[in-house]
Amino acid sequence: MAEDQTLKLRLRLNSAQGVVMGPGRAELLASIAETGSIAAAGRRMGMSYKRAWNLVESLNNSFTAPLVETAKGGASHGGARLTALGEELLAAYHALESAALHAGADALKRFDAVLAVPPTRNPR
């Protein structure tokens, strides 16, 4: 895919209950893995701790086992980390995203070639 391509493919996995994984949730999981903190991951993404925590709860409730484990703060300094399932599903999401981008590259180029520049929005 060309760097200057206007269109971007964003992969979002939905269940009957709603979104279970998408670019934002994957980024949050990756940030938690890197920082060891839900608060730090949220700050890194420009979201409040409450929003980050709500997304973690949603992720944990969407699967048969939690994706993120937390430890209370205090003397032990608390924190958060991905569970084995969280690491596995984050890697699987990135693999699926990469495969979709590769498989859809020609179709995206075709759409991009006929896209009005700058893109216009349809009035509601």
PDB file of C-alpha atoms in Angstrom:
ATOM      1  CA  MET A   1       0.000   0.000   0.000  1.00  0.00           C
ATOM      2  CA  ALA A   2       1.286   3.447  -0.853  1.00  0.00           C
ATOM      3  CA  GLU A   3       2.100   5.834   1.973  1.00  0.00           C
ATOM      4  CA  ASP A   4       0.058   8.619   0.362  1.00  0.00           C
ATOM      5  CA  GLN A   5      -3.013   6.455  -0.037  1.00  0.00           C
ATOM      6  CA  THR A   6      -6.144   8.251   1.107  1.00  0.00           C
ATOM      7  CA  LEU A   7      -8.112   5.205   2.189  1.00  0.00           C
ATOM      8  CA  LYS A   8      -7.206   3.140   5.216  1.00  0.00           C
ATOM      9  CA  LEU A   9      -8.608  -0.246   6.137  1.00  0.00           C
ATOM     10  CA  ARG A  10      -9.581  -0.549   9.808  1.00  0.00           C
ATOM     11  CA  LEU A  11     -10.396  -3.978  11.160  1.00  0.00           C
ATOM     12  CA  ARG A  12     -13.112  -4.201  13.803  1.00  0.00           C
ATOM     13  CA  LEU A  13     -14.402  -7.493  15.217  1.00  0.00           C
ATOM     14  CA  ASN A  14     -18.043  -7.404  16.308  1.00  0.00           C
ATOM     15  CA  SER A  15     -20.185  -9.873  18.201  1.00  0.00           C
ATOM     16  CA  ALA A  16     -23.894  -9.685  18.951  1.00  0.00           C
ATOM     17  CA  GLN A  17     -22.934  -7.599  22.007  1.00  0.00           C
ATOM     18  CA  GLY A  18     -20.917  -5.058  19.982  1.00  0.00           C
ATOM     19  CA  VAL A  19     -17.258  -4.407  19.252  1.00  0.00           C
ATOM     20  CA  VAL A  20     -14.950  -6.938  20.909  1.00  0.00           C
ATOM     21  CA  MET A  21     -11.689  -5.863  19.255  1.00  0.00           C
ATOM     22  CA  GLY A  22     -10.648  -3.029  17.009  1.00  0.00           C
ATOM     23  CA  PRO A  23      -7.752  -0.649  16.449  1.00  0.00           C
ATOM     24  CA  GLY A  24      -8.342   1.347  19.641  1.00  0.00           C
ATOM     25  CA  ARG A  25      -8.756  -1.665  21.895  1.00  0.00           C
ATOM     26  CA  ALA A  26      -5.691  -3.309  20.349  1.00  0.00           C
ATOM     27  CA  GLU A  27      -3.683  -0.118  20.900  1.00  0.00           C
ATOM     28  CA  LEU A  28      -4.857   0.012  24.525  1.00  0.00           C
ATOM     29  CA  LEU A  29      -3.789  -3.601  25.105  1.00  0.00           C
ATOM     30  CA  ALA A  30      -0.388  -2.941  23.515  1.00  0.00           C
ATOM     31  CA  SER A  31       0.047   0.201  25.640  1.00  0.00           C
ATOM     32  CA  ILE A  32      -0.856  -1.691  28.818  1.00  0.00           C
ATOM     33  CA  ALA A  33       1.708  -4.353  27.881  1.00  0.00           C
ATOM     34  CA  GLU A  34       4.357  -1.655  27.367  1.00  0.00           C
ATOM     35  CA  THR A  35       3.592   0.557  30.374  1.00  0.00           C
ATOM     36  CA  GLY A  36       2.275  -1.956  32.911  1.00  0.00           C
ATOM     37  CA  SER A  37      -0.480   0.510  33.765  1.00  0.00           C
ATOM     38  CA  ILE A  38      -4.040   1.188  32.609  1.00  0.00           C
ATOM     39  CA  ALA A  39      -3.694   4.856  33.609  1.00  0.00           C
ATOM     40  CA  ALA A  40      -0.417   5.301  31.710  1.00  0.00           C
ATOM     41  CA  ALA A  41      -1.817   3.496  28.672  1.00  0.00           C
ATOM     42  CA  GLY A  42      -4.878   5.753  28.721  1.00  0.00           C
ATOM     43  CA  ARG A  43      -2.745   8.898  29.054  1.00  0.00           C
ATOM     44  CA  ARG A  44      -0.583   7.737  26.160  1.00  0.00           C
ATOM     45  CA  MET A  45      -3.728   7.450  24.045  1.00  0.00           C
ATOM     46  CA  GLY A  46      -5.226  10.731  25.250  1.00  0.00           C
ATOM     47  CA  MET A  47      -8.105   9.166  27.155  1.00  0.00           C
ATOM     48  CA  SER A  48      -9.201   9.359  30.747  1.00  0.00           C
ATOM     49  CA  TYR A  49      -8.437   6.615  33.239  1.00  0.00           C
ATOM     50  CA  LYS A  50     -12.188   5.930  33.495  1.00  0.00           C
ATOM     51  CA  ARG A  51     -12.502   5.455  29.739  1.00  0.00           C
ATOM     52  CA  ALA A  52      -9.436   3.172  29.657  1.00  0.00           C
ATOM     53  CA  TRP A  53     -10.722   1.182  32.647  1.00  0.00           C
ATOM     54  CA  ASN A  54     -14.180   0.820  31.031  1.00  0.00           C
ATOM     55  CA  LEU A  55     -12.567  -0.502  27.841  1.00  0.00           C
ATOM     56  CA  VAL A  56     -10.499  -2.993  29.854  1.00  0.00           C
ATOM     57  CA  GLU A  57     -13.647  -4.174  31.657  1.00  0.00           C
ATOM     58  CA  SER A  58     -15.422  -4.527  28.314  1.00  0.00           C
ATOM     59  CA  LEU A  59     -12.499  -6.517  26.884  1.00  0.00           C
ATOM     60  CA  ASN A  60     -12.345  -8.749  29.956  1.00  0.00           C
ATOM     61  CA  ASN A  61     -16.103  -9.389  29.821  1.00  0.00           C
ATOM     62  CA  SER A  62     -16.128 -10.104  26.075  1.00  0.00           C
ATOM     63  CA  PHE A  63     -14.083 -13.300  26.273  1.00  0.00           C
ATOM     64  CA  THR A  64     -14.140 -16.519  28.290  1.00  0.00           C
ATOM     65  CA  ALA A  65     -11.204 -15.306  30.401  1.00  0.00           C
ATOM     66  CA  PRO A  66      -9.754 -11.847  31.153  1.00  0.00           C
ATOM     67  CA  LEU A  67      -7.272 -10.245  28.755  1.00  0.00           C
ATOM     68  CA  VAL A  68      -5.879  -7.876  31.415  1.00  0.00           C
ATOM     69  CA  GLU A  69      -4.955  -8.609  35.041  1.00  0.00           C
ATOM     70  CA  THR A  70      -4.647  -5.829  37.588  1.00  0.00           C
ATOM     71  CA  ALA A  71      -2.976  -5.532  40.973  1.00  0.00           C
ATOM     72  CA  LYS A  72      -3.968  -2.915  43.538  1.00  0.00           C
ATOM     73  CA  GLY A  73      -1.558  -0.052  44.179  1.00  0.00           C
ATOM     74  CA  GLY A  74       0.034   0.889  47.462  1.00  0.00           C
ATOM     75  CA  ALA A  75       3.295  -0.561  48.728  1.00  0.00           C
ATOM     76  CA  SER A  76       3.370  -3.161  45.951  1.00  0.00           C
ATOM     77  CA  HIS A  77       2.864  -0.359  43.391  1.00  0.00           C
ATOM     78  CA  GLY A  78       0.021  -2.166  41.620  1.00  0.00           C
ATOM     79  CA  GLY A  79      -0.219  -2.197  37.881  1.00  0.00           C
ATOM     80  CA  ALA A  80      -1.697  -4.143  35.012  1.00  0.00           C
ATOM     81  CA  ARG A  81      -0.493  -6.725  32.554  1.00  0.00           C
ATOM     82  CA  LEU A  82      -1.864  -8.787  29.721  1.00  0.00           C
ATOM     83  CA  THR A  83      -2.799 -12.358  30.495  1.00  0.00           C
ATOM     84  CA  ALA A  84      -1.583 -15.144  28.219  1.00  0.00           C
ATOM     85  CA  LEU A  85      -4.957 -14.950  26.448  1.00  0.00           C
ATOM     86  CA  GLY A  86      -4.592 -11.176  26.107  1.00  0.00           C
ATOM     87  CA  GLU A  87      -1.165 -11.568  24.510  1.00  0.00           C
ATOM     88  CA  GLU A  88      -2.448 -14.335  22.235  1.00  0.00           C
ATOM     89  CA  LEU A  89      -5.507 -12.391  21.048  1.00  0.00           C
ATOM     90  CA  LEU A  90      -3.531  -9.170  20.530  1.00  0.00           C
ATOM     91  CA  ALA A  91      -1.072 -11.085  18.325  1.00  0.00           C
ATOM     92  CA  ALA A  92      -3.966 -12.798  16.504  1.00  0.00           C
ATOM     93  CA  TYR A  93      -5.664  -9.428  15.893  1.00  0.00           C
ATOM     94  CA  HIS A  94      -2.453  -7.973  14.438  1.00  0.00           C
ATOM     95  CA  ALA A  95      -1.999 -11.067  12.232  1.00  0.00           C
ATOM     96  CA  LEU A  96      -5.595 -10.813  11.003  1.00  0.00           C
ATOM     97  CA  GLU A  97      -5.190  -7.084  10.382  1.00  0.00           C
ATOM     98  CA  SER A  98      -1.999  -7.677   8.386  1.00  0.00           C
ATOM     99  CA  ALA A  99      -3.638 -10.441   6.334  1.00  0.00           C
ATOM    100  CA  ALA A 100      -6.665  -8.234   5.596  1.00  0.00           C
ATOM    101  CA  LEU A 101      -4.443  -5.335   4.514  1.00  0.00           C
ATOM    102  CA  HIS A 102      -2.449  -7.625   2.239  1.00  0.00           C
ATOM    103  CA  ALA A 103      -5.530  -9.325   0.770  1.00  0.00           C
ATOM    104  CA  GLY A 104      -7.342  -6.021   0.230  1.00  0.00           C
ATOM    105  CA  ALA A 105      -4.436  -3.983  -1.171  1.00  0.00           C
ATOM    106  CA  ASP A 106      -5.578  -4.142  -4.808  1.00  0.00           C
ATOM    107  CA  ALA A 107      -9.196  -3.331  -3.956  1.00  0.00           C
ATOM    108  CA  LEU A 108      -8.082  -0.392  -1.803  1.00  0.00           C
ATOM    109  CA  LYS A 109      -5.955   0.919  -4.677  1.00  0.00           C
ATOM    110  CA  ARG A 110      -8.984   0.729  -6.974  1.00  0.00           C
ATOM    111  CA  PHE A 111     -11.191   2.621  -4.525  1.00  0.00           C
ATOM    112  CA  ASP A 112      -8.420   5.139  -3.944  1.00  0.00           C
ATOM    113  CA  ALA A 113      -7.986   5.711  -7.682  1.00  0.00           C
ATOM    114  CA  VAL A 114     -11.588   6.870  -8.079  1.00  0.00           C
ATOM    115  CA  LEU A 115     -11.996   8.660  -4.764  1.00  0.00           C
ATOM    116  CA  ALA A 116     -12.807  12.357  -5.064  1.00  0.00           C
ATOM    117  CA  VAL A 117      -9.949  14.439  -3.658  1.00  0.00           C
ATOM    118  CA  PRO A 118     -10.422  15.849  -1.158  1.00  0.00           C
ATOM    119  CA  PRO A 119     -13.028  13.347  -0.023  1.00  0.00           C
ATOM    120  CA  THR A 120     -16.471  14.894   0.208  1.00  0.00           C
ATOM    121  CA  ARG A 121     -18.962  14.067   2.902  1.00  0.00           C
ATOM    122  CA  ASN A 122     -22.495  13.149   2.041  1.00  0.00           C
ATOM    123  CA  PRO A 123     -25.030  15.398   3.777  1.00  0.00           C
ATOM    124  CA  ARG A 124     -27.308  13.538   6.146  1.00  0.00           C
TER     125      ARG A 124
END
